[in-house]
Short mmCIF file of C-alpha atoms in Angstrom, two decimals:
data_model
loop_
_atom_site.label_atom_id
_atom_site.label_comp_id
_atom_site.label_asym_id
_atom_site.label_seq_id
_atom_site.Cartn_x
_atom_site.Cartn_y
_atom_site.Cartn_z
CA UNK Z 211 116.68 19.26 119.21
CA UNK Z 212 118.91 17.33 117.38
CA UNK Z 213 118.18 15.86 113.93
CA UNK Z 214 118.03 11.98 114.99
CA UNK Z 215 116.09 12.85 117.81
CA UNK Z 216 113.67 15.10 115.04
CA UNK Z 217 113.80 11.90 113.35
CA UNK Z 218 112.51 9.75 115.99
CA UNK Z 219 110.05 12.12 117.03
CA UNK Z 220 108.50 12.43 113.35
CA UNK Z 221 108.87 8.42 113.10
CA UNK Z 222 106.92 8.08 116.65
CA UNK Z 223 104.16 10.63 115.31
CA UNK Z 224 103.67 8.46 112.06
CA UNK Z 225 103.39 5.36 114.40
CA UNK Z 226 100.73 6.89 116.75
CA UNK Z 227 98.94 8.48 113.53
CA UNK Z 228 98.55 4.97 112.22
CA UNK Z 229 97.58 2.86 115.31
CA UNK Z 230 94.64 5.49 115.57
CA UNK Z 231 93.92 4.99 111.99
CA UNK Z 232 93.10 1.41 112.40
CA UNK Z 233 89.74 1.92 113.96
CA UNK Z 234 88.32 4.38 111.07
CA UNK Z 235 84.68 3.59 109.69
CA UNK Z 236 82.71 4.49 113.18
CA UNK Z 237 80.19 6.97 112.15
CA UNK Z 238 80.78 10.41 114.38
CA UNK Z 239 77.12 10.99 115.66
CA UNK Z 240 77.38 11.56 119.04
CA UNK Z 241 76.80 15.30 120.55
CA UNK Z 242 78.34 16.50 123.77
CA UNK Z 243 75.01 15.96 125.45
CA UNK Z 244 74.64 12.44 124.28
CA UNK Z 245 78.46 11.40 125.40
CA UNK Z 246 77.60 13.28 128.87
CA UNK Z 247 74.86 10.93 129.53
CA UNK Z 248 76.39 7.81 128.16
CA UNK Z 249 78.98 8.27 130.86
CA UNK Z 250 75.98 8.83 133.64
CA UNK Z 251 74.06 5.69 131.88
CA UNK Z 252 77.73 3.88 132.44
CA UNK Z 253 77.83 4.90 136.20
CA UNK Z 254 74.90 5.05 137.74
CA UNK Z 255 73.92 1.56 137.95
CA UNK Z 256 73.57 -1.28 140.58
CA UNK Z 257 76.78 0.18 142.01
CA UNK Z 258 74.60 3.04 143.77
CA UNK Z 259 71.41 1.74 143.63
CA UNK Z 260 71.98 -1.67 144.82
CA UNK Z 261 75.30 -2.67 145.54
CA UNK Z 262 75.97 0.74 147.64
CA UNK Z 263 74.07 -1.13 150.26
CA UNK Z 264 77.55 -3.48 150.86
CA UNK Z 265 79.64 -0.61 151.62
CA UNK Z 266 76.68 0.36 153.88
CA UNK Z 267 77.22 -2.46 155.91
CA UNK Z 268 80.95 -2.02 156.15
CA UNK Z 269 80.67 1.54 156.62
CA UNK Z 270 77.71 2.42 158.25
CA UNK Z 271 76.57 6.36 158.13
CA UNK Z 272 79.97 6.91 157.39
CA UNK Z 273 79.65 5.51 153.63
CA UNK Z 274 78.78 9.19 152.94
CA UNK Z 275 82.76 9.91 153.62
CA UNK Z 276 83.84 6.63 151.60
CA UNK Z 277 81.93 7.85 148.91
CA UNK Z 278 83.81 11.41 149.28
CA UNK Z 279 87.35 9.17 149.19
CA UNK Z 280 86.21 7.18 145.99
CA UNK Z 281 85.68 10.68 144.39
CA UNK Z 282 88.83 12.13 145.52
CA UNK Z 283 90.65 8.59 143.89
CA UNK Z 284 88.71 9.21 140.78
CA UNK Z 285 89.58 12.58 140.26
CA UNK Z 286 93.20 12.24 139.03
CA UNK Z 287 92.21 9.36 136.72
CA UNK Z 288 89.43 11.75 134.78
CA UNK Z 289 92.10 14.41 134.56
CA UNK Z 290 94.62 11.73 132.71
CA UNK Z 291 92.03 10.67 130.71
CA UNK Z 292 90.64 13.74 128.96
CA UNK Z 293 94.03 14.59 128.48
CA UNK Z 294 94.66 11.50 126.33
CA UNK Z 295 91.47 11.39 124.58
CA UNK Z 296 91.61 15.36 123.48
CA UNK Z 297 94.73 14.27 122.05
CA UNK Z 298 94.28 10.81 120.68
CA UNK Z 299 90.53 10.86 119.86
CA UNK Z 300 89.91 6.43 119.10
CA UNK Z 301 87.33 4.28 120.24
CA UNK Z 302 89.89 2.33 121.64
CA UNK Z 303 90.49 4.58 124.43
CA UNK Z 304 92.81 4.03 127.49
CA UNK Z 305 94.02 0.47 125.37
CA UNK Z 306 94.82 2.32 122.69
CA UNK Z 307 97.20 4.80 124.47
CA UNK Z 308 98.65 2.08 126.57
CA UNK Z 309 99.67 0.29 123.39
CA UNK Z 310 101.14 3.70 122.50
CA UNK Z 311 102.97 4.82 124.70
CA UNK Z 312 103.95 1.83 126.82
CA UNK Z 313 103.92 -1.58 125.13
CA UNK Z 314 101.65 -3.56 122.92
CA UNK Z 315 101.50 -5.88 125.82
CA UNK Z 316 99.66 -2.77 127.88
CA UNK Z 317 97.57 -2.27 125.07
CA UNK Z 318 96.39 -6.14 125.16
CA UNK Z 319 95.89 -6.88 128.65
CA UNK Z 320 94.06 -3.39 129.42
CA UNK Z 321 91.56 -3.74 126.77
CA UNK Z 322 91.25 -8.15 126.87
CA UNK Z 323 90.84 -7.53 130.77
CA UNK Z 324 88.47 -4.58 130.86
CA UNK Z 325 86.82 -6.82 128.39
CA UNK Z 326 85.79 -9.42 130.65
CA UNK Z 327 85.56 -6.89 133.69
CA UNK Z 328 82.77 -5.58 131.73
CA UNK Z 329 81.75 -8.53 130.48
CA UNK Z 330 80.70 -9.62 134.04
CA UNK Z 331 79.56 -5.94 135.02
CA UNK Z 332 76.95 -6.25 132.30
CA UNK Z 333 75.96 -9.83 133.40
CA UNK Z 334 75.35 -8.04 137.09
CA UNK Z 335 73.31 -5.27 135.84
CA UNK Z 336 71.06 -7.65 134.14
CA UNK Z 337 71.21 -10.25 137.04
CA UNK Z 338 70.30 -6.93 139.28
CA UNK Z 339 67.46 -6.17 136.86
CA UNK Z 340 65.66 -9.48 137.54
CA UNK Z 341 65.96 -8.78 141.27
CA UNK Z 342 63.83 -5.72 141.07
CA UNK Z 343 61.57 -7.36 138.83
CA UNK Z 344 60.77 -9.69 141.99
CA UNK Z 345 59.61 -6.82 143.48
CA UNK Z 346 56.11 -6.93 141.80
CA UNK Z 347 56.06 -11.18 140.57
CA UNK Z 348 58.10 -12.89 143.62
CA UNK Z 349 57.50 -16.44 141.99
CA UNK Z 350 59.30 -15.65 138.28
CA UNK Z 351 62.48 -17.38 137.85
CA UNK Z 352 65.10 -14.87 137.51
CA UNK Z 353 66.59 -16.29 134.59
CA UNK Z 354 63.48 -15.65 132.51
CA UNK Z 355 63.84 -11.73 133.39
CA UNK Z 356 67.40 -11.86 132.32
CA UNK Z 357 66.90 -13.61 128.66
CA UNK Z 358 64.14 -11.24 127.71
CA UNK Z 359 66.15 -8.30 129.07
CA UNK Z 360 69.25 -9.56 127.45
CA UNK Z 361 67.31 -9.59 123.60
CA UNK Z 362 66.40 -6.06 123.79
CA UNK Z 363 69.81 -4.74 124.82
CA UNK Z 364 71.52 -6.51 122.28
CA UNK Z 365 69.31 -4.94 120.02
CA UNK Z 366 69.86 -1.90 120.89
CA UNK Z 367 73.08 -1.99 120.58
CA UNK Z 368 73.00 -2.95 117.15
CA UNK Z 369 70.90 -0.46 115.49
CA UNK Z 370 72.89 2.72 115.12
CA UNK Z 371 74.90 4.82 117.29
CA UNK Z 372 72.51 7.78 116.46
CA UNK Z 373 69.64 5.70 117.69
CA UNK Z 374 71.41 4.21 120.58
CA UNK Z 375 72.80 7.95 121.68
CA UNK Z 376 68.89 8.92 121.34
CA UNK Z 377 67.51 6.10 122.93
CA UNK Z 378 70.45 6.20 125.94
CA UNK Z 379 69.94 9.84 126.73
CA UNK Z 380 66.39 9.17 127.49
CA UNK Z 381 66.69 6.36 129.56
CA UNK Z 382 69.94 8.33 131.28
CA UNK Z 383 67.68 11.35 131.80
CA UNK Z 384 65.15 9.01 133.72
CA UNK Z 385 67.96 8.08 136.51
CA UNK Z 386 68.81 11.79 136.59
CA UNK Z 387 65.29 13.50 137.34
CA UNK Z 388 64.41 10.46 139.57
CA UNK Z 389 67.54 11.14 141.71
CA UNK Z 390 66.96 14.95 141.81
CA UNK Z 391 63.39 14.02 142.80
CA UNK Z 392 64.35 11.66 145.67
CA UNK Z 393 66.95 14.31 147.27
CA UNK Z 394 64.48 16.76 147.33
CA UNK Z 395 61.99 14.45 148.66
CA UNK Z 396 64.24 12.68 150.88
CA UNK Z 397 65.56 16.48 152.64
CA UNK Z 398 61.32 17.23 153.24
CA UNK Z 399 61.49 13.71 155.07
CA UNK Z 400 64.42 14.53 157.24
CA UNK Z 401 63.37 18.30 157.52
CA UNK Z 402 59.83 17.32 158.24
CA UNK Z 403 58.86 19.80 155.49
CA UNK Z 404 54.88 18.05 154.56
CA UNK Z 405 56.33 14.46 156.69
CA UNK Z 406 57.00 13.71 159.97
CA UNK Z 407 60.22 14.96 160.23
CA UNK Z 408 62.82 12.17 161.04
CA UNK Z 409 65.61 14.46 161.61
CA UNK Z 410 69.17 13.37 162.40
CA UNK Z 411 68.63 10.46 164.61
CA UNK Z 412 69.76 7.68 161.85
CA UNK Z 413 73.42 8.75 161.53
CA UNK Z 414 74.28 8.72 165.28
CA UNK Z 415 72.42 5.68 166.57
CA UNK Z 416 72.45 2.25 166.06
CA UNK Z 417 76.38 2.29 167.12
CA UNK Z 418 76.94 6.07 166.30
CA UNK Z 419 78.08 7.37 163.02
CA UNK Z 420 81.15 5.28 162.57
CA UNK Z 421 80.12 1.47 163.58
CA UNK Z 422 82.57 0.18 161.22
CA UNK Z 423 85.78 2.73 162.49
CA UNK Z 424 87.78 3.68 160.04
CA UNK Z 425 88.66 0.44 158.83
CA UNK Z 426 85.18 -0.02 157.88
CA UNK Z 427 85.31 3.30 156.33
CA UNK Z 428 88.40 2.45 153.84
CA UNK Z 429 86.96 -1.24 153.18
CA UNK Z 430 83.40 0.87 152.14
CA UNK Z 431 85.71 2.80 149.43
CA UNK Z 432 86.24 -0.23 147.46
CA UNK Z 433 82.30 -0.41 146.60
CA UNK Z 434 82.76 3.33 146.16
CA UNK Z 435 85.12 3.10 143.33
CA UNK Z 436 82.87 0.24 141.62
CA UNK Z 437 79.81 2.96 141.86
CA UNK Z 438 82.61 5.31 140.15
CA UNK Z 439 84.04 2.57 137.22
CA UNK Z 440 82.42 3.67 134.21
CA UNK Z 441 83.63 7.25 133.83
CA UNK Z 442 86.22 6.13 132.15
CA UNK Z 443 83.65 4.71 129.08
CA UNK Z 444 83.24 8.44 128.15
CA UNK Z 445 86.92 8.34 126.47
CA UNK Z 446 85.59 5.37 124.25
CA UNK Z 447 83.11 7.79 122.86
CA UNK Z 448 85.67 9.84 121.28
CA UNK Z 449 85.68 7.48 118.49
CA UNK Z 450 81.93 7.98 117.67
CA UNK Z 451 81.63 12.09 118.97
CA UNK Z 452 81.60 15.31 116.89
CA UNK Z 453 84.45 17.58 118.15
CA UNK Z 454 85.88 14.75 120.52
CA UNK Z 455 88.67 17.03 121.57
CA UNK Z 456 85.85 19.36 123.29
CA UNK Z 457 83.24 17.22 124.03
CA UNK Z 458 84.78 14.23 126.24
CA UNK Z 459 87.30 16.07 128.01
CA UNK Z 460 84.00 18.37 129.19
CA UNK Z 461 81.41 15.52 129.41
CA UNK Z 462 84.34 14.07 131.77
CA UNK Z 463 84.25 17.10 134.15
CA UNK Z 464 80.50 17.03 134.03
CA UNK Z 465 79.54 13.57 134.44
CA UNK Z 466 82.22 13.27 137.81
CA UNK Z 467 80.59 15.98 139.11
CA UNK Z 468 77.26 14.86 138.53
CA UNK Z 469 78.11 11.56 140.32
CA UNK Z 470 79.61 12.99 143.85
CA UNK Z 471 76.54 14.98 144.19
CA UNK Z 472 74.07 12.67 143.35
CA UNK Z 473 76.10 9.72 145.02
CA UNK Z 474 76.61 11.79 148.62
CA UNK Z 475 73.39 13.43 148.63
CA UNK Z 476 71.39 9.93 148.26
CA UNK Z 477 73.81 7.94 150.27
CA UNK Z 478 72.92 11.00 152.78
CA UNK Z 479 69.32 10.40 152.51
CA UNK Z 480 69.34 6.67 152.66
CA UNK Z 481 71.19 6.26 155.80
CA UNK Z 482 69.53 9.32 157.23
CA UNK Z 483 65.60 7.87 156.59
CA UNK Z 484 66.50 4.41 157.13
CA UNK Z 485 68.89 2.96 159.72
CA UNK Z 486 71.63 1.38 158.10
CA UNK Z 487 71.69 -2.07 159.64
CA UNK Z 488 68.33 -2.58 158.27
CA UNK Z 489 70.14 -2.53 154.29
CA UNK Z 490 70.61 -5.17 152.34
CA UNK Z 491 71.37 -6.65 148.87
CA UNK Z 492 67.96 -8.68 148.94
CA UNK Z 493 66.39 -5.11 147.81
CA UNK Z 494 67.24 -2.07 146.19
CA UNK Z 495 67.86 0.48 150.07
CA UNK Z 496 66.10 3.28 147.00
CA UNK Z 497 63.14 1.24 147.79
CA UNK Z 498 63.90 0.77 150.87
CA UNK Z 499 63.47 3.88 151.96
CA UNK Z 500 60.08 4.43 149.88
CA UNK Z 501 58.81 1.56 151.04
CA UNK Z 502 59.54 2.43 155.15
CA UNK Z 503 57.81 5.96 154.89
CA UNK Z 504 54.59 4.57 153.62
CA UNK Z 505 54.19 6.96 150.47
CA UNK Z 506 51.50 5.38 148.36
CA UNK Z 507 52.64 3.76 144.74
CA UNK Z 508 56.32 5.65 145.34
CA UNK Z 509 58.06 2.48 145.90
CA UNK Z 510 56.99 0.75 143.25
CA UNK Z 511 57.88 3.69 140.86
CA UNK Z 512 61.36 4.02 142.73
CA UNK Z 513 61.68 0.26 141.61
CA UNK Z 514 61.18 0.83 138.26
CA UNK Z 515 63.32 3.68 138.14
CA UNK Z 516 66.34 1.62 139.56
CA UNK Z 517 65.17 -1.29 137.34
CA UNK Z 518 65.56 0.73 134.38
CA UNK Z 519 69.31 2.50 135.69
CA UNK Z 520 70.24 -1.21 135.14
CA UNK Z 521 69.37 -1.62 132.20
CA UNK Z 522 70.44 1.39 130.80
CA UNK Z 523 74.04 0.64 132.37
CA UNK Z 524 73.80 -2.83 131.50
CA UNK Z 525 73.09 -1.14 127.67
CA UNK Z 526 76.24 1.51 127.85
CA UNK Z 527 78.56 -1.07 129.30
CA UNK Z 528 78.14 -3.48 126.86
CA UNK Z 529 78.64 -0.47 123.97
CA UNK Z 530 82.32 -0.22 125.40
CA UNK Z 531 82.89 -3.50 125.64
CA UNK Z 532 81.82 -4.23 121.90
CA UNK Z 533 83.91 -1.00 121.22
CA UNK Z 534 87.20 -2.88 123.13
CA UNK Z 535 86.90 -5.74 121.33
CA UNK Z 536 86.38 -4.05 118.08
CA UNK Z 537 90.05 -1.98 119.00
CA UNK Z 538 91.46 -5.42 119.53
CA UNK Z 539 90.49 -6.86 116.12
CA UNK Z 540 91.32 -3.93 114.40
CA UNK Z 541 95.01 -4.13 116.02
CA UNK Z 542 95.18 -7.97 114.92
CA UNK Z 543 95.09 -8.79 118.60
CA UNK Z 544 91.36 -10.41 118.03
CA UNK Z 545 89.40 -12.73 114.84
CA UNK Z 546 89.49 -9.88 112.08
CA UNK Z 547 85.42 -10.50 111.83
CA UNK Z 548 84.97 -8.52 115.49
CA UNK Z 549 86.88 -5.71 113.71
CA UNK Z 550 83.82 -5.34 110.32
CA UNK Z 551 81.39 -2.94 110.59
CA UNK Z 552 77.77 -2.93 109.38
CA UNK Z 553 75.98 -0.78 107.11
CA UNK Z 554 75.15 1.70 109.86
CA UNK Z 555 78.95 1.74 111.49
CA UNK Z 556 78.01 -0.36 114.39
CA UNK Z 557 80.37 -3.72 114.94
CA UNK Z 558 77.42 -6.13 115.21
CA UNK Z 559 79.69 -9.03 115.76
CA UNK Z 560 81.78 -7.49 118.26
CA UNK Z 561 78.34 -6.76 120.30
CA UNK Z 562 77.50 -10.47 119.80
CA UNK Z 563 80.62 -11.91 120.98
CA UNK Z 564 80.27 -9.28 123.91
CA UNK Z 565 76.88 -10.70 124.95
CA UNK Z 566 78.76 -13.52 126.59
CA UNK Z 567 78.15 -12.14 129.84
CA UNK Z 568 74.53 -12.30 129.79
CA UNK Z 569 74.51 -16.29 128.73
CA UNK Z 570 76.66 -16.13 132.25
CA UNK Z 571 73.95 -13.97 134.13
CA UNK Z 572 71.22 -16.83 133.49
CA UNK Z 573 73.46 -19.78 133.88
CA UNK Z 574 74.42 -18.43 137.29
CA UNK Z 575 70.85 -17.38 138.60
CA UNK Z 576 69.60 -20.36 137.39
CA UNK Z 577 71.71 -21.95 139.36
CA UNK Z 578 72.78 -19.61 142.12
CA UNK Z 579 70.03 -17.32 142.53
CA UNK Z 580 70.89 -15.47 145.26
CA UNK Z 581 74.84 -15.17 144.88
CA UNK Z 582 75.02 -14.20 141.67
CA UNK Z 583 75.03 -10.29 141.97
CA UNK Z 584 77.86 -10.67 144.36
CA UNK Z 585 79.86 -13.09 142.92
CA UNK Z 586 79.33 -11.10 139.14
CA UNK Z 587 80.98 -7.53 140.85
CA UNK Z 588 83.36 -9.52 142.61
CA UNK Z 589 84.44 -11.52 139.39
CA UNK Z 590 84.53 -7.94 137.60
CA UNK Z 591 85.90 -5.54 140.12
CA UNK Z 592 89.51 -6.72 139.89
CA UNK Z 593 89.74 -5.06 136.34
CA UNK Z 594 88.41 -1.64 137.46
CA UNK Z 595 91.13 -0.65 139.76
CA UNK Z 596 93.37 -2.32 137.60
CA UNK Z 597 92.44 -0.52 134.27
CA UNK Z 598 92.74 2.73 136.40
CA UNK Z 599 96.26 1.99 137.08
CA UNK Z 600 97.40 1.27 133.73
CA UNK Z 601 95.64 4.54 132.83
CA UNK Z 602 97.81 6.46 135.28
CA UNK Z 603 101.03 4.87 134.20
CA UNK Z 604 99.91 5.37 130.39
CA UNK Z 605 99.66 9.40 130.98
CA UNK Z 606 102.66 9.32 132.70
CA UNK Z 607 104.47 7.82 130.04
CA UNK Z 608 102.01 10.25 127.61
CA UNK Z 609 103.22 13.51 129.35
CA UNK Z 610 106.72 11.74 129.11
CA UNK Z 611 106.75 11.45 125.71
CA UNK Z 612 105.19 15.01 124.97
CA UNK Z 613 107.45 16.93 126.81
CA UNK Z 614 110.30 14.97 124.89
CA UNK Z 615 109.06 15.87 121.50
CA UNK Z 616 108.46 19.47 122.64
CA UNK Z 617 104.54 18.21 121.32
CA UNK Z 618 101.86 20.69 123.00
CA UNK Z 619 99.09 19.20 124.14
CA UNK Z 620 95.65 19.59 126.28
CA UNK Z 621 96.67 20.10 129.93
CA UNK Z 622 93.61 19.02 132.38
CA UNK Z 623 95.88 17.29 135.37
CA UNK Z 624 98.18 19.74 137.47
CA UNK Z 625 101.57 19.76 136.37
CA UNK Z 626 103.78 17.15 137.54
CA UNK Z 627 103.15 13.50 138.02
CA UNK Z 628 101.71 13.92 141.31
CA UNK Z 629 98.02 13.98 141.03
CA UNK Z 630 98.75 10.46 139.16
CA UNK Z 631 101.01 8.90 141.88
CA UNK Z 632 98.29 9.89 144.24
CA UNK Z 633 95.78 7.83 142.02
CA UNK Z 634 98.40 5.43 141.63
CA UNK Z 635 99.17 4.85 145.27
CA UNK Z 636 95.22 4.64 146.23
CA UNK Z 637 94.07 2.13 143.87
CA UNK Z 638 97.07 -0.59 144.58
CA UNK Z 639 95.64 -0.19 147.70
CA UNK Z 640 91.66 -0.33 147.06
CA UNK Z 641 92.32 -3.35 145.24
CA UNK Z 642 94.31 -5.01 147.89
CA UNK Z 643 91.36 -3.78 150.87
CA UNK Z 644 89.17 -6.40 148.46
CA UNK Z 645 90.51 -9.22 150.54
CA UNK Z 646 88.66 -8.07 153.77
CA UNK Z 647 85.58 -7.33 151.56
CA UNK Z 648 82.75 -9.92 152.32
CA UNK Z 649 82.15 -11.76 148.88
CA UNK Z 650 85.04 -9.82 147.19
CA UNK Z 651 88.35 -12.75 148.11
CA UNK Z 652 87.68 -13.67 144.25
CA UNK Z 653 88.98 -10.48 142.97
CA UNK Z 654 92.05 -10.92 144.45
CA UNK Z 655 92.32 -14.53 143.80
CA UNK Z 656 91.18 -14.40 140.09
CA UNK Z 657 93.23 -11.28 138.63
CA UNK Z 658 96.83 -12.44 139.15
CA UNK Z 659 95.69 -15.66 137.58
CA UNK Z 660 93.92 -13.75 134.61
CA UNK Z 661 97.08 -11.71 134.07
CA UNK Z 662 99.26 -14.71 133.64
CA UNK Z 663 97.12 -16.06 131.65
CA UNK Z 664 96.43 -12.83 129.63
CA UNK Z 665 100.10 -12.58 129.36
CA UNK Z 666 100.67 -16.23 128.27
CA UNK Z 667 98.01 -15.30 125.33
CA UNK Z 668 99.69 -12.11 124.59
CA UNK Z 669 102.93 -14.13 123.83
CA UNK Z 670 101.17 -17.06 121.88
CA UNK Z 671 99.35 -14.50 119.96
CA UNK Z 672 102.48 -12.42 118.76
CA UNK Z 673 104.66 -15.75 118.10
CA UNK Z 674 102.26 -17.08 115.81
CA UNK Z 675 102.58 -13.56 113.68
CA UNK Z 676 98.52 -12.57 114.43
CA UNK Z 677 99.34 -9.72 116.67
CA UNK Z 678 101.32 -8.10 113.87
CA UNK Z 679 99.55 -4.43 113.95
CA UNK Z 680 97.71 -3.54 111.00
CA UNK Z 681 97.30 0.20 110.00
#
């Protein structure tokens, strides 16, 4: 190596060293355990418990295999990320490295867009959580379910990040036994082990096991890899985790693998007890399938189990989205107020700001009751895939730039830049399969317009001398 290029090398270390430096002061109280079920309080949510029931209707039986497909997409993007956050460990995550290793520009539109993707996610678990609640009192508005729920998950996540990893875990660990439960208890229904045994019948009939063909197949991916978004939140814990360069990269393996099985085995069981043109969005197909077999009280407890995944992933998501716009006023890109901590380490006024969503989530059922879940993951789903993608370009350019400065690293992804290609490649064209989505034409008609205008911002920003970075 020559000594320029040492030089450079040594000068790019410096630069990375201080952009991570910027987001010091978070209090490192998260164990491996705790970040593991943050990422499974991210993920399952409304995207397998409610909104599964839209790729259901696209899909048919064969959701089970779109489901498989979302994994297989989601695979390379875990890889990229534990390799970035065992190196990098920052609670800005996937923003921060883009900003790295790409441009500041990445760095700004990944984290300002995931921003408002989650932003509108957490506005649809809490819009979701007032559906269930109609379960048991049909005649309370739904906005009234959403304020109250929206006070306590605010508070929350202001308290501590001890308390919050505590309090999270639990409500994680409900989701987790309740699933385990309902495969076990869904197999004796289909078995006929204590039940009438329903056996196979649901995934041939009713227009066999593909009703959709393939097409209906790939379209039934794109809900897939909405039920998947939120793996990616276990990076942002690296800023707030003891031993970071273990724990996320193995929370990451953990929690994807969690999710396929638990995500195939109760899509299995849902279209297997219940016939799948019978599902709908008006009602949780978890309940569904409670309610059809006649099981005393079961329902009702399934609908407070699924009532309380929402919340909980209503709780985590708005924890990264604080956390993004925390990285962004710590990098000058954002008021310097959403960058100050409290007493206890948590950014209080970053949590605030990112609250925004739920003010949306009543304004919208109040006035469009029962199109606002749709039109909330439809809104937000454009900056999944999108996020995803800069991800994969980020570790290309962060495998890039390691090689160059002969810098060893964490290796998780296979060597090469296939595996991201292949992620690449998938999710241009998930996001484009949105179009032929029913209720999803807004994802593809809002993000190029939010990128132009993100961009537009980006430039105003830096020419006015506030996105000067600040170490």
């Amino acid at each position: 190596m020559s000594v320029e290029h040492q030089k450079q090398t040594h000068a790019d270390v410096k630069d990375s060293d201080q952009i991570i430096d910027r987001e010091a002061g978070l209090h490192r109280s998260l164990n491996s355990r705790q970040v593991a079920m943050i990422g499974l309080g991210c993920t399952i949510g409304t995207g397998l418990f409610l909104g599964s029931a839209i790729s259901v209707k696209l899909a048919g039986p064969a959701v089970i295999v779109s489901f498989l497909l979302g994994a297989l997409i989601t695979v390379p993007v875990m890889w990229a990320l534990a390799e970035m956050a065992a190196a990098h460990p920052a609670a800005g995550s996937f923003g921060l490295y883009a900003e790295m290793y790409l441009h500041p520009w990445a760095g700004f539109a990944i984290r300002y867009t995931y921003w408002l993707c989650l932003v509108f996610i957490v506005g649809s678990e809490v819009v979701a959580a007032s559906i269930y609640c109609k379960y048991w009192i049909l005649a309370a508005p739904g906005w009234i379910w959403i304020a109250g729920f929206s006070i306590g998950i605010l508070y929350v996540n202001t308290i501590s990040i001890k308390s919050f990893g505590s309090f999270e875990y639990w409500f994680a660990m409900i989701k987790i036994v309740t699933i385990v439960a309902f495969l076990i208890l869904g197999a004796a229904l289909l078995l006929g082990v204590g039940f009438p045994r329903i056996g196979a019948a649901n995934y041939t009939e009713h227009r066999g096991f593909f009703p959709g063909g393939w097409s209906g197949v790939a379209l039934g991916v794109t809900m897939a890899i909405f039920s998947y978004l939120g793996l990616e939140i276990v990076g942002a814990t690296a800023g707030e985790a003891a031993n970071p360069e273990v724990a996320v990269p193995r929370a990451l393996r953990r929690t994807l693998a969690v999710l396929a099985l638990f995500y195939l085995g109760s899509l299995a069981i849902v279209v297997g007890v219940v016939p799948w043109d019978e599902l709908g969005v008006a009602e949780s197909p978890f309940v569904r399938v409670f309610r059809s077999v006649g099981i005393p009280g079961a329902a009702s407890v399934m609908n407070f189990v699924v009532l309380t995944a929402a919340l909980s992933s209503a709780m985590c998501n708005l924890y990264f989205t604080s956390r993004l716009l925390f990285s962004l006023a710590r990098g000058g890109y954002a008021p310097a107020v959403l960058g100050k901590l409290s007493k206890r380490g948590m950014p209080v006024a970053a949590v605030m700001a990112s609250g925004v969503g739920l003010v949306i989530a009543i304004l919208l059922s109040r006035f469009f009751d029962g199109k606002a879940f749709v039109y909330m993951i439809g809104v937000a789903f454009f900056g999944g895939p999108f996020i995803w993608i800069m991800i994969l370009l980020t570790h290309l350019a962060f495998r890039h730039a390691n090689e160059r400065a002969e810098r060893t690293v964490l290796k998780f992804a296979p060597p090469g830049p296939w595996s991201s290609l292949f992620g690449l490649t998938a999710l241009v064209a998930v996001l484009i399969s949105t179009w032929w989505v029913p209720g999803f034409r807004v994802t593809l008609k809002a993000g190029p317009v939010w990128l132009v205008f993100i961009t537009v911002c980006y430039l105003v920003w830096s020419r006015v001398g506030c996105g000067k970075h600040k170490p």
